[in-house]
Coordinates of C-alpha atoms in Angstrom, one line a residue:
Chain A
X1 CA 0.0 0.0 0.0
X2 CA 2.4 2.3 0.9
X3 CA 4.7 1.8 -2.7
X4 CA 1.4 2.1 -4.6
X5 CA 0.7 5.8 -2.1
X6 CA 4.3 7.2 -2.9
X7 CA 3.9 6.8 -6.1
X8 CA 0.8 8.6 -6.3
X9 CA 2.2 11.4 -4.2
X10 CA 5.7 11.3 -6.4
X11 CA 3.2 11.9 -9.6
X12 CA 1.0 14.6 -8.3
X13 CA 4.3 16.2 -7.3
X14 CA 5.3 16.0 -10.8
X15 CA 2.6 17.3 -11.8
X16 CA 2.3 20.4 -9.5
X17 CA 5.7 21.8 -9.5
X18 CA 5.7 21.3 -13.9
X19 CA 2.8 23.5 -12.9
X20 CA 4.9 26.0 -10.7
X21 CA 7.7 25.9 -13.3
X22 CA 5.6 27.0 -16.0
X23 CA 3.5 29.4 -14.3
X24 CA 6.8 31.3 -13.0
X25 CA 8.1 31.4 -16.5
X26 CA 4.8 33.1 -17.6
X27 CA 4.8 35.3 -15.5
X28 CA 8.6 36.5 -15.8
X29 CA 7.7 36.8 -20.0
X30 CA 5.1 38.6 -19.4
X31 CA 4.4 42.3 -19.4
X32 CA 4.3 43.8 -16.0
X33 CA 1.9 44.4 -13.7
X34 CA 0.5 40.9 -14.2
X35 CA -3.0 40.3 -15.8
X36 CA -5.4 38.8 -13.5
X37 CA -5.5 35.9 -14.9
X38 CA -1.8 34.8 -14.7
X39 CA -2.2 35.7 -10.8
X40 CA -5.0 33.7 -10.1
X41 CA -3.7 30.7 -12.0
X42 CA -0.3 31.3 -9.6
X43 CA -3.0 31.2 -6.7
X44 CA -4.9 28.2 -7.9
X45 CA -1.5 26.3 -8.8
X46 CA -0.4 27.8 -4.6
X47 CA -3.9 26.6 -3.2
X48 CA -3.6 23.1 -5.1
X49 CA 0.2 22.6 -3.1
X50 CA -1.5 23.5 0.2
X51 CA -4.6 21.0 -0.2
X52 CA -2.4 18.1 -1.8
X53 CA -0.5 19.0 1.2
X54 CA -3.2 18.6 4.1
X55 CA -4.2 15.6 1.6
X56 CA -1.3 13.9 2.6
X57 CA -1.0 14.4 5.8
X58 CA -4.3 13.0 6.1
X59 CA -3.3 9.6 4.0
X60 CA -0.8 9.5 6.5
X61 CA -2.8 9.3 9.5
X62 CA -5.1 7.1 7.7
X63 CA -8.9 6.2 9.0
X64 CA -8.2 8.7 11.6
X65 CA -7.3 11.4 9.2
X66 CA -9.4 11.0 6.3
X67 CA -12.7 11.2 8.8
X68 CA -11.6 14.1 10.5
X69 CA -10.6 15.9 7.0
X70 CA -13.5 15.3 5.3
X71 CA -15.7 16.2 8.7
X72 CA -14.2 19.6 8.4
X73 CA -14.8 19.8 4.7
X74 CA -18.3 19.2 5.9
X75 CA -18.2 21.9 8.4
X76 CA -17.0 24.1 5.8
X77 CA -19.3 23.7 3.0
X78 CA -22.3 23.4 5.0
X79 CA -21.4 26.7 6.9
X80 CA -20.7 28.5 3.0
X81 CA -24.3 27.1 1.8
X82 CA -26.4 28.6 4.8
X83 CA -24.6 31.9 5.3
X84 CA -26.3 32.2 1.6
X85 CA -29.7 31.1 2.6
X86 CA -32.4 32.8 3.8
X87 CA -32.8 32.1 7.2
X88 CA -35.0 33.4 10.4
X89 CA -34.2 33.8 14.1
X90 CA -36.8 30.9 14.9
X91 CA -33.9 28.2 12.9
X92 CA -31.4 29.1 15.1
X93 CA -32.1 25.6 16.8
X94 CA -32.3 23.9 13.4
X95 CA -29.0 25.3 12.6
X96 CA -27.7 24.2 15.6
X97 CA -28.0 20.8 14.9
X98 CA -27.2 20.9 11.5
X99 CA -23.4 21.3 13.0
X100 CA -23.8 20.2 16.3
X101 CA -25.7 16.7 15.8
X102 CA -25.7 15.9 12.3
X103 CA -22.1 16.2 10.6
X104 CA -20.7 14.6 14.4
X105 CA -23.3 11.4 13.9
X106 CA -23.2 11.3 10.4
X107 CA -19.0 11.0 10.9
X108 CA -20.0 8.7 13.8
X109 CA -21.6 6.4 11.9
X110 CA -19.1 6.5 9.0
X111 CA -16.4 5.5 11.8
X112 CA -18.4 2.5 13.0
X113 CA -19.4 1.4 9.3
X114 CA -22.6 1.1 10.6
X115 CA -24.5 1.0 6.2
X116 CA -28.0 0.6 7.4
X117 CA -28.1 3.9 9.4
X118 CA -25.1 5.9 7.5
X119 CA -27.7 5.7 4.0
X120 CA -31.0 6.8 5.8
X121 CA -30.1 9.0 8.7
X122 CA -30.2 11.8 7.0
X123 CA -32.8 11.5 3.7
X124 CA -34.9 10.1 6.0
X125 CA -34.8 10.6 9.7
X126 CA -33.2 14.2 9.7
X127 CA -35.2 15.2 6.0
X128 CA -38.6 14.5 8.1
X129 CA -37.3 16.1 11.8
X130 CA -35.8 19.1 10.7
X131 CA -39.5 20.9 9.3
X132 CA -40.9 19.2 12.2
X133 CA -38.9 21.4 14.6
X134 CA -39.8 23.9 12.5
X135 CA -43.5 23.8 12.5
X136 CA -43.4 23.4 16.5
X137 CA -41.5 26.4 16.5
X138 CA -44.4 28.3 14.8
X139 CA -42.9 30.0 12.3
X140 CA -44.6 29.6 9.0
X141 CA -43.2 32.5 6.6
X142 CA -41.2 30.8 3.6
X143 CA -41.2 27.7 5.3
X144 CA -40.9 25.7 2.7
X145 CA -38.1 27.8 1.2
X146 CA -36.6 27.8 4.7
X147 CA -36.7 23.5 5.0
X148 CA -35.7 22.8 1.8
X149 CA -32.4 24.9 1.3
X150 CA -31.7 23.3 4.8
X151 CA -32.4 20.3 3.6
X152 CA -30.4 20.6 0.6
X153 CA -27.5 22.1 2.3
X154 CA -26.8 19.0 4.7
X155 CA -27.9 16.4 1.3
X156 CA -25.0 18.0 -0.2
X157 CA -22.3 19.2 2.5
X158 CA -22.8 16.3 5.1
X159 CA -24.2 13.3 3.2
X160 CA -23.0 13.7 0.3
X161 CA -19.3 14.5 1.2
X162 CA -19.7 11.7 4.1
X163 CA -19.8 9.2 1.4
X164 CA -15.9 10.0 0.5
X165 CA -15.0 8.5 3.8
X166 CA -17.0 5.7 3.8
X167 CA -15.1 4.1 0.9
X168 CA -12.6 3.2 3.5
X169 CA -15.3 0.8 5.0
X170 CA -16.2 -1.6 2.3
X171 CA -15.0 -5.1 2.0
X172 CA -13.5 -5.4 -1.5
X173 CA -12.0 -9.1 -2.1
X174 CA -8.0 -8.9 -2.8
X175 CA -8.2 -5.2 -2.4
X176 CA -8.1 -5.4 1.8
X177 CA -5.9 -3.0 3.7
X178 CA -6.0 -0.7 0.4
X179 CA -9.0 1.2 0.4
X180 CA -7.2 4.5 0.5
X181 CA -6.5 4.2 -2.7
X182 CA -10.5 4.0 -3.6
X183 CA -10.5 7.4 -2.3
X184 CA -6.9 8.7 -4.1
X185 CA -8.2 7.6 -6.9
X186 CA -11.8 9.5 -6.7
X187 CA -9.9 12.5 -6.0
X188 CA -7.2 12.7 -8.7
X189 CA -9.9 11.7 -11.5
X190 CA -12.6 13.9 -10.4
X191 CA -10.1 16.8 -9.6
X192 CA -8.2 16.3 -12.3
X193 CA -11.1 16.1 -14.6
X194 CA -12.0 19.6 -13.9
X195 CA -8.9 20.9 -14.5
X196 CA -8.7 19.1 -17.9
X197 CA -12.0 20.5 -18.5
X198 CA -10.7 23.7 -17.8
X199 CA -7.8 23.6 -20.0
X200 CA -9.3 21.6 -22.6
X201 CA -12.6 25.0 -22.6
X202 CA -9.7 27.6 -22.9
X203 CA -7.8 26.1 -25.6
X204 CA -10.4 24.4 -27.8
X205 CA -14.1 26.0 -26.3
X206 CA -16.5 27.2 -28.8
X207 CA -19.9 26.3 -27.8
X208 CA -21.4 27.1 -24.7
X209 CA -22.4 24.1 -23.0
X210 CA -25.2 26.5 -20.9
X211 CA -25.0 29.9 -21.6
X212 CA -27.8 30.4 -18.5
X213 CA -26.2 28.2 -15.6
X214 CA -22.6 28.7 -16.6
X215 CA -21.0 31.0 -19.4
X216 CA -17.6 28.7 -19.1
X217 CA -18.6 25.5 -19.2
X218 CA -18.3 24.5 -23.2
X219 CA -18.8 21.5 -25.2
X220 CA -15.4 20.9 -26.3
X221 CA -14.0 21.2 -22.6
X222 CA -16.4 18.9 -21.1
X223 CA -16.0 16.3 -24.1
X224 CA -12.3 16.7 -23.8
X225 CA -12.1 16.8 -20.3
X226 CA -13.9 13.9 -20.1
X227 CA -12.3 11.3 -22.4
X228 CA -8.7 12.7 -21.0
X229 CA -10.1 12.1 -17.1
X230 CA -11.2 8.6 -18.5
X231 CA -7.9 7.5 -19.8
X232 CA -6.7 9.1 -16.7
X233 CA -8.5 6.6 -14.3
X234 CA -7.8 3.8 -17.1
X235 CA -3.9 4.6 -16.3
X236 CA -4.3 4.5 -12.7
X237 CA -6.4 1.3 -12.8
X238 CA -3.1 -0.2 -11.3
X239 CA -3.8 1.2 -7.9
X240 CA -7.6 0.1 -7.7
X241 CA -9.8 -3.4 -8.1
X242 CA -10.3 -2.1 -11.4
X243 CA -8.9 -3.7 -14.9
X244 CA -8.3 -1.0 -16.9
X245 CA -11.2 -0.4 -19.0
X246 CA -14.0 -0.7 -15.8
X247 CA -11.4 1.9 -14.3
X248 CA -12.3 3.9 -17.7
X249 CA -15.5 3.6 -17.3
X250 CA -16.1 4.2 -13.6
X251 CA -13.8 7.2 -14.0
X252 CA -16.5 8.3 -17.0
X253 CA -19.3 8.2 -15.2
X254 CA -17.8 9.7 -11.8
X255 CA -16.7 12.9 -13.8
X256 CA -19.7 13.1 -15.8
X257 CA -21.6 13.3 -12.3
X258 CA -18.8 15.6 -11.5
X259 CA -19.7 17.9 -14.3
X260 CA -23.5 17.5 -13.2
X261 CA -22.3 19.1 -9.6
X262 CA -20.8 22.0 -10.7
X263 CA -23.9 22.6 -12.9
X264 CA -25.8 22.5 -10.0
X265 CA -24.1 24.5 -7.8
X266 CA -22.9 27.2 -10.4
X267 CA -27.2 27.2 -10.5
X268 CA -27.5 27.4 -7.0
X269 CA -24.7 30.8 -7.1
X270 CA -26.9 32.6 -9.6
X271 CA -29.9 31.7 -7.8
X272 CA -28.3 33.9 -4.9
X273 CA -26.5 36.4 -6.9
X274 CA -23.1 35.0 -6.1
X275 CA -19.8 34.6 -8.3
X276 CA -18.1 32.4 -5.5
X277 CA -19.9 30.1 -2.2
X278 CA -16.8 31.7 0.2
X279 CA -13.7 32.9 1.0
X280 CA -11.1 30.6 2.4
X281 CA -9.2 29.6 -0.4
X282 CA -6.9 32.2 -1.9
X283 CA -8.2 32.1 -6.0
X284 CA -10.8 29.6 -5.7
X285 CA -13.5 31.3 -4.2
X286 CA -14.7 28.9 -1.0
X287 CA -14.5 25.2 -0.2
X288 CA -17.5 24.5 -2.2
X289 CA -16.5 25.9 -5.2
X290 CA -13.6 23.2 -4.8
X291 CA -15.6 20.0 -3.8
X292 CA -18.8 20.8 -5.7
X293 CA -17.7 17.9 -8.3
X294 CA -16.4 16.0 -5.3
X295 CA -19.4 15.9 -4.0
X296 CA -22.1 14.3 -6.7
X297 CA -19.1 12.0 -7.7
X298 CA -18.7 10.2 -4.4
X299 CA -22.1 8.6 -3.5
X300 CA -22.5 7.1 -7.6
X301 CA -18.8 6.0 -7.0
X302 CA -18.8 4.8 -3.6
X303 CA -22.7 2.6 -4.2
X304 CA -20.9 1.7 -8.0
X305 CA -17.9 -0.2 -6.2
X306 CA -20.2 -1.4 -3.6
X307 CA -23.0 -3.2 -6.0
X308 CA -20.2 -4.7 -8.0
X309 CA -16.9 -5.2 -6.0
X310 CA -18.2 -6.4 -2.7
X311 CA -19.8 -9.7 -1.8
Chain B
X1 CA -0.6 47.3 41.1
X2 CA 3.0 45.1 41.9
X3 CA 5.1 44.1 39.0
X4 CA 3.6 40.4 38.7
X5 CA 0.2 41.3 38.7
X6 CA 0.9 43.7 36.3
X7 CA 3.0 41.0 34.0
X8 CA -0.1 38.4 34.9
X9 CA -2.9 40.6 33.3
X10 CA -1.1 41.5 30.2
X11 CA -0.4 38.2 29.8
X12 CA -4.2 37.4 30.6
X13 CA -5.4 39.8 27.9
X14 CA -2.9 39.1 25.6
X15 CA -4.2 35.3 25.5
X16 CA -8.2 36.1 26.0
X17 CA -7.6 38.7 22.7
X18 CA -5.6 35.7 20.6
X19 CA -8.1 33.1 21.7
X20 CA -11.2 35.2 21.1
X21 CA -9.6 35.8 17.9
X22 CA -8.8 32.7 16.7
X23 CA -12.6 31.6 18.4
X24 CA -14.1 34.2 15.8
X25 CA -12.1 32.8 12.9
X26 CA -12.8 29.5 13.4
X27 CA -17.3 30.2 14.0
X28 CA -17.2 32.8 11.3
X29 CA -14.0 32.8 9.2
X30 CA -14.0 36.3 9.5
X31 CA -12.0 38.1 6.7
X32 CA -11.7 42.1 6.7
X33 CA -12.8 43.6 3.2
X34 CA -10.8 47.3 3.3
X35 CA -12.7 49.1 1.1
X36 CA -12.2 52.6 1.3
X37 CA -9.5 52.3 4.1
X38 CA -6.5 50.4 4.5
X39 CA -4.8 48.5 7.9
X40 CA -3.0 51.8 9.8
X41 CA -0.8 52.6 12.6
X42 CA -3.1 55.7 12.9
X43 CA -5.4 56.4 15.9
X44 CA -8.9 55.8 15.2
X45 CA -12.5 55.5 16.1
X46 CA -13.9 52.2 14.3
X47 CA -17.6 53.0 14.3
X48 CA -19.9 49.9 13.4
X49 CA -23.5 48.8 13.6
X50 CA -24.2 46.7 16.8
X51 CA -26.2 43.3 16.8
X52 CA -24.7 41.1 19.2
X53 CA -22.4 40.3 21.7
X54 CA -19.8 39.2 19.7
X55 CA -19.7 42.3 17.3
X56 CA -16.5 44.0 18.7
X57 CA -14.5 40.5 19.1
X58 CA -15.4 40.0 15.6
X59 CA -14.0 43.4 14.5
X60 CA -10.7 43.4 16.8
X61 CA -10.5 39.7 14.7
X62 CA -9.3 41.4 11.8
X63 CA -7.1 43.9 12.9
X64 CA -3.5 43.2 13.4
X65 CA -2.4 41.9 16.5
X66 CA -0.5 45.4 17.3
X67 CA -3.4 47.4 16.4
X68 CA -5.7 45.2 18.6
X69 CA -3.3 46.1 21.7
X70 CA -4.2 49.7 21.6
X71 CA -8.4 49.3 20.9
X72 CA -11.0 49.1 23.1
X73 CA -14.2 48.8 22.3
X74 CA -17.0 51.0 24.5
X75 CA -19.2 49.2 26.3
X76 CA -22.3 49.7 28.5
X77 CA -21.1 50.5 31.9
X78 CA -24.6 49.8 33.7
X79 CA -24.5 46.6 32.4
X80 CA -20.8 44.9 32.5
X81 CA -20.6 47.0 35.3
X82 CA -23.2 45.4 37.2
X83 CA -21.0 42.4 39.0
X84 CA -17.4 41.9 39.6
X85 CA -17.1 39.1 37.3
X86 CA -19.1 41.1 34.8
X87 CA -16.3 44.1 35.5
X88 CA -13.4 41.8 35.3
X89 CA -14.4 39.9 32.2
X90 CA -15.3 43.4 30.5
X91 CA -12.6 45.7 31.8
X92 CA -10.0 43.2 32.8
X93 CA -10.3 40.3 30.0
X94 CA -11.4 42.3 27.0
X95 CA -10.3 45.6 28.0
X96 CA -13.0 47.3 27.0
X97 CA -14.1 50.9 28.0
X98 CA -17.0 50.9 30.5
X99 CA -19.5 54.3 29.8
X100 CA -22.8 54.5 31.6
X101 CA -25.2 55.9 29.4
X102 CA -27.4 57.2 32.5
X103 CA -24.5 59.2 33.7
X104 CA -25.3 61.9 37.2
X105 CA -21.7 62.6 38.4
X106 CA -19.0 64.4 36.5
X107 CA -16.4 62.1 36.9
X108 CA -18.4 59.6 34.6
X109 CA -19.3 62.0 31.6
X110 CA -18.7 59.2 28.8
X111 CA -17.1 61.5 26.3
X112 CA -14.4 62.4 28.9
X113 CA -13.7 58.4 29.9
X114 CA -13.3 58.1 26.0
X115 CA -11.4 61.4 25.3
X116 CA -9.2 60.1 28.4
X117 CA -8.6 57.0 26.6
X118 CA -7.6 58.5 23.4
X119 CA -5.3 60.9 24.3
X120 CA -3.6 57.8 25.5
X121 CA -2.7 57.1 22.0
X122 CA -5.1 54.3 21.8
X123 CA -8.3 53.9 19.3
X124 CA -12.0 53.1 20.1
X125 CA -14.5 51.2 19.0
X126 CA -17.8 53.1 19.2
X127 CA -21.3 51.3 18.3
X128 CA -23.1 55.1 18.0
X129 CA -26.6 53.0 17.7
X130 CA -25.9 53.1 21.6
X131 CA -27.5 49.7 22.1
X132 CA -27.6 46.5 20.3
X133 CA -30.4 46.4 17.7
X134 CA -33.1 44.1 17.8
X135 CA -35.6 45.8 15.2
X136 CA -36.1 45.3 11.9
X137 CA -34.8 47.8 10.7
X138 CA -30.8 47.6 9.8
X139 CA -29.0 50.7 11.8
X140 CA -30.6 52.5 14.3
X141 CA -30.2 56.6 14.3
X142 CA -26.9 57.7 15.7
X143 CA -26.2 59.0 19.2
X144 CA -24.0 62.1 18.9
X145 CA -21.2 60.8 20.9
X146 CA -19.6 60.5 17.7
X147 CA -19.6 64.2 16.8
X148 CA -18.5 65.4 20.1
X149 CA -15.4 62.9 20.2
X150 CA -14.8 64.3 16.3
X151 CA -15.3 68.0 17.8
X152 CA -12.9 67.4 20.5
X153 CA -9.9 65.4 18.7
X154 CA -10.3 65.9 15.0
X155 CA -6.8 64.6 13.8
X156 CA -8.5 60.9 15.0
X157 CA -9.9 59.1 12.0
X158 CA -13.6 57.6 11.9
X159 CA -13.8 54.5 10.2
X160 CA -17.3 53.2 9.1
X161 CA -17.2 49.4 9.5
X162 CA -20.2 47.5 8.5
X163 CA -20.5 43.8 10.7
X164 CA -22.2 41.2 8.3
X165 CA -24.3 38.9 9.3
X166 CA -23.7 38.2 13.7
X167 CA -27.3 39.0 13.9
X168 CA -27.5 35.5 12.4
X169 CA -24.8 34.0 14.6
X170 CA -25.9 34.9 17.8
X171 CA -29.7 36.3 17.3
X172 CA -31.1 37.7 21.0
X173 CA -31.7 35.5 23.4
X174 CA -29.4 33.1 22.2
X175 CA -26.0 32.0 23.7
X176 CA -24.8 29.3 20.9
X177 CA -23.5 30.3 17.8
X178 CA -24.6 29.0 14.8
X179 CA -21.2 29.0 12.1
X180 CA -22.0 31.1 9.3
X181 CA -19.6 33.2 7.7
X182 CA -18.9 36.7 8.3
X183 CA -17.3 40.0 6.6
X184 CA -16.3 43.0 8.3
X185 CA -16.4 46.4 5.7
X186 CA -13.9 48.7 6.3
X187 CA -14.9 52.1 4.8
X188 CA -13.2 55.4 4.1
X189 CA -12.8 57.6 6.9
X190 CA -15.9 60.2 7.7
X191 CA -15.1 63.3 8.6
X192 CA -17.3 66.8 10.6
X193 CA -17.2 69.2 7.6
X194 CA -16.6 72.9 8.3
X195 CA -19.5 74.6 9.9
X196 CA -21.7 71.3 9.7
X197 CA -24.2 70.3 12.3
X198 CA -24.8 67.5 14.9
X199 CA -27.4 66.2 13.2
X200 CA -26.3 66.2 9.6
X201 CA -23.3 65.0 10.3
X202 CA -24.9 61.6 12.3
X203 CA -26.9 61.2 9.4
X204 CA -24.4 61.2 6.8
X205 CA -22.4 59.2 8.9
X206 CA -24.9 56.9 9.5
X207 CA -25.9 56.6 5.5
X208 CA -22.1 55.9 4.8
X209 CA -21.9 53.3 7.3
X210 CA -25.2 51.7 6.1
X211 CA -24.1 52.0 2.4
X212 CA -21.3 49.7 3.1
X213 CA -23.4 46.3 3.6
X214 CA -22.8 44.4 0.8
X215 CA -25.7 42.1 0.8
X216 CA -28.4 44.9 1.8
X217 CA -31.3 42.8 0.8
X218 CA -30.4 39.6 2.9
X219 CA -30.4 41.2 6.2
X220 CA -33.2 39.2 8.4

């Protein structure tokens, strides 16, 4: 396991610092003061060293780590998508419990493996509890508005990202003692994929994929984003349960769910009137505008290797 | 006060301002926007609108730790004057300034506590709403202990500073914070014009600071 981690971490090194290299070059040709978008690309290319960074550290500790990362990623999010809801006083207890009960128990359960709980907790028990406090509370302006951005927010931030962590507890055949690799492998293709995407929409982009969601997004940057993320996962197939073309695939359909969450949440931003969900990173706006692909990815991936790579 | 006391509350505030700080980062992820004013050495009065509690921790948050030593936020003195712990934790912990707002004797006249305060060097921070606000409405009229501090000590900046959303934070009545995050405005400085009045100059002073919420429309 560790062999098959270093080399991950040796690649994405690689990969980051040709990254540096080549920023620093541009921005040495180039005609000073720098154009906003050679400083943010130095930000982005700063911001991906400090999360590969924290990323490692938490492959390091292992179970411990990964739960407690993705917790806070959680905490995060799910603080970024209420500050941009409407709320009233009367939620305060709502809120609450949003961080105080739910992300701790949700994390619990991940911890303990416990399936039967972790996959209804919240759609079910928390989705029908949450307007029920609510309601006793009395307070009936935009309710419905009010329950379901709540709701929403902890389907996304909590559950959603929750599912990330659970990889680590299913029982793949041949593959035991490895499943942080499930998770490496997520990451780099669904990450990557929207980089690639990215690159692939500035070089080649013509038409607009959604000129009302998302002015970026284009056809040619999604289709070329795509294939490259999928030949991608096929060439890291070596570190997963996968043969080469199921790593392909699985990598296809993970970044084409990928693609779907960003939709979604760039929707979401314009609903509110906002370019970016937050502040914390440096150049990429807040955590969600990091994890949104993250985030529809990891439940289709995580019940995908469960349905066929488990007994 | 002997030399070791002395030593033991500086340490004491020192460590309550960097923990409160760091508390307020980590609930809000507070981040200063300067827009219209930059981080100074300068003396100043930071004037902000008041909802809560945790307004001035939130605002000493995003000055620099040296700039933090030397501010003190103005506080109610009839009520964290009421007890000794209230006292301590107000004047000894946060080192705040304690004004009573239903002042009799001379000796407590708030503008001269806070004109005694700044002549020290040191910079205030002045919620001229005069209580916190619990209405509907976003920013309460002025008080006009703004103009007469301006009147008596006009070389001291005034810096509008508009506290986003710790009305949702911590909403009356409540004691837990809910996370959400917050922004602190920085404006440009405000300043009495020649020959201008009390009252025109609270209300300009109070449109600039209300002009600087970003998100005027999503305040409830």
């Amino acid at each position: 396991m560790r062999h098959d981690i270093s080399i991950l971490i040796i690649g994405l090194l690689v990969v980051l610092t040709t990254a540096s290299i080549v920023a620093a070059i541009l921005s040495a040709r180039a005609p000073k003061p720098l154009s906003s978008t050679l400083i943010n690309l130095t930000q982005r290319i700063n911001a991906w060293w400090v999360m590969v960074a924290l990323m490692t550290v938490a492959f390091f500790f292992g179970r411990y780590g990964l739960t407690i990362l993705f917790a806070l990623i959680s905490f995060a999010s799910l603080r970024e998508f209420v500050t941009l809801t409407h709320t009233r006083r009367s939620d305060h207890w709502v809120l609450l419990g949003m961080f105080g009960i739910i992300i701790p128990f949700q994390y619990w359960l991940v911890w303990t493996a416990w399936y039967g709980l972790f996959v209804i907790f919240i759609p079910v028990y928390c989705f029908l509890l949450m307007p029920a406090i609510t309601a006793l509370h009395g307070d009936t302006e935009r309710f419905l508005e009010r329950i379901a951005a709540q709701q929403w927010a902890v389907m996304i931030s909590v559950y959603c990202v929750s599912h990330v962590p659970a990889l680590l507890t299913l029982d793949v055949p041949g593959f035991e003692g490895r499943n942080l690799l499930l998770i490496a492998f997520l990451i780099i293709v669904v990450q990557g994929s929207d980089v690639l995407q990215y690159i692939f929409g500035k070089l080649f982009g013509k038409h607009r994929f959604s000129p009302t969601v998302s002015p970026s997004k284009t056809w040619e940057g999604l289709i070329g984003g795509l294939v490259s993320a999928s030949l991608l996962g096929a060439l890291l197939s070596f570190v997963t349960p996968f043969s080469p073309l199921q790593a392909a695939c699985v990598a296809f359909v993970a970044c084409s769910m990928g693609f779907l969450g960003g939709l979604v949440a760039s929707a979401i931003k314009r609903d509110q009137g906002v370019k970016d969900w937050g502040h914390l990173i440096e150049g990429h706006g807040g955590m969600m505008d990091r994890t949104d692909s993250l985030v529809f990815a990891a439940p289709i991936f995580f019940h995908i290797v469960r349905y066929f790579w488990t007994v | 006060m002997s030399k070791l006391a002395l030593k033991t509350f500086t340490l004491l505030q020192t460590v309550t301002s960097v923990g409160l700080s760091a508390l307020a980062w980590v609930v809000t992820g507070v981040r200063p926007i300067w827009n219209g004013s930059m981080p100074s050495d300068r003396q100043r009065i930071y004037f902000a609108n008041h909802t809560s509690h945790g307004d001035f921790i939130l605002l000493s948050a995003c000055l620099s730790e040296k700039e933090r030593a030397i501010t003190h936020a103005v506080a109610a003195g009839e009520y964290w004057g009421k007890s000794r712990l209230r006292r301590f934790i107000a004047e000894d912990m946060l080192s705040s300034v304690l004004i009573n707002r239903q002042w009799t004797k001379p000796e407590e006249n708030p503008i001269e506590i806070m004109l005694s305060v700044l002549d020290q060097g040191h910079s205030l921070i002045l919620f001229p709403e005069g209580t916190r606000n619990m209405t509907e409405e976003p920013l309460l009229p002025f008080r006009s202990g703004l103009y007469n501090l301006s009147m008596a000590r006009p070389e001291v900046e005034l810096i509008p500073c508009w506290i986003e959303n710790m009305s949702r934070v911590l909403p009356k009545g409540q004691f837990l914070p809910v996370p959400l995050l917050c922004r602190v405005v920085f404006g440009a400085p405000v300043t009495v014009a020649p020959g201008e009045e009390r009252r025109a100059f609270l209300d300009r002073a109070h449109a600039t600071l209300l002009a600087l919420n970003p998100r005027p429309e999503r305040d409830d």
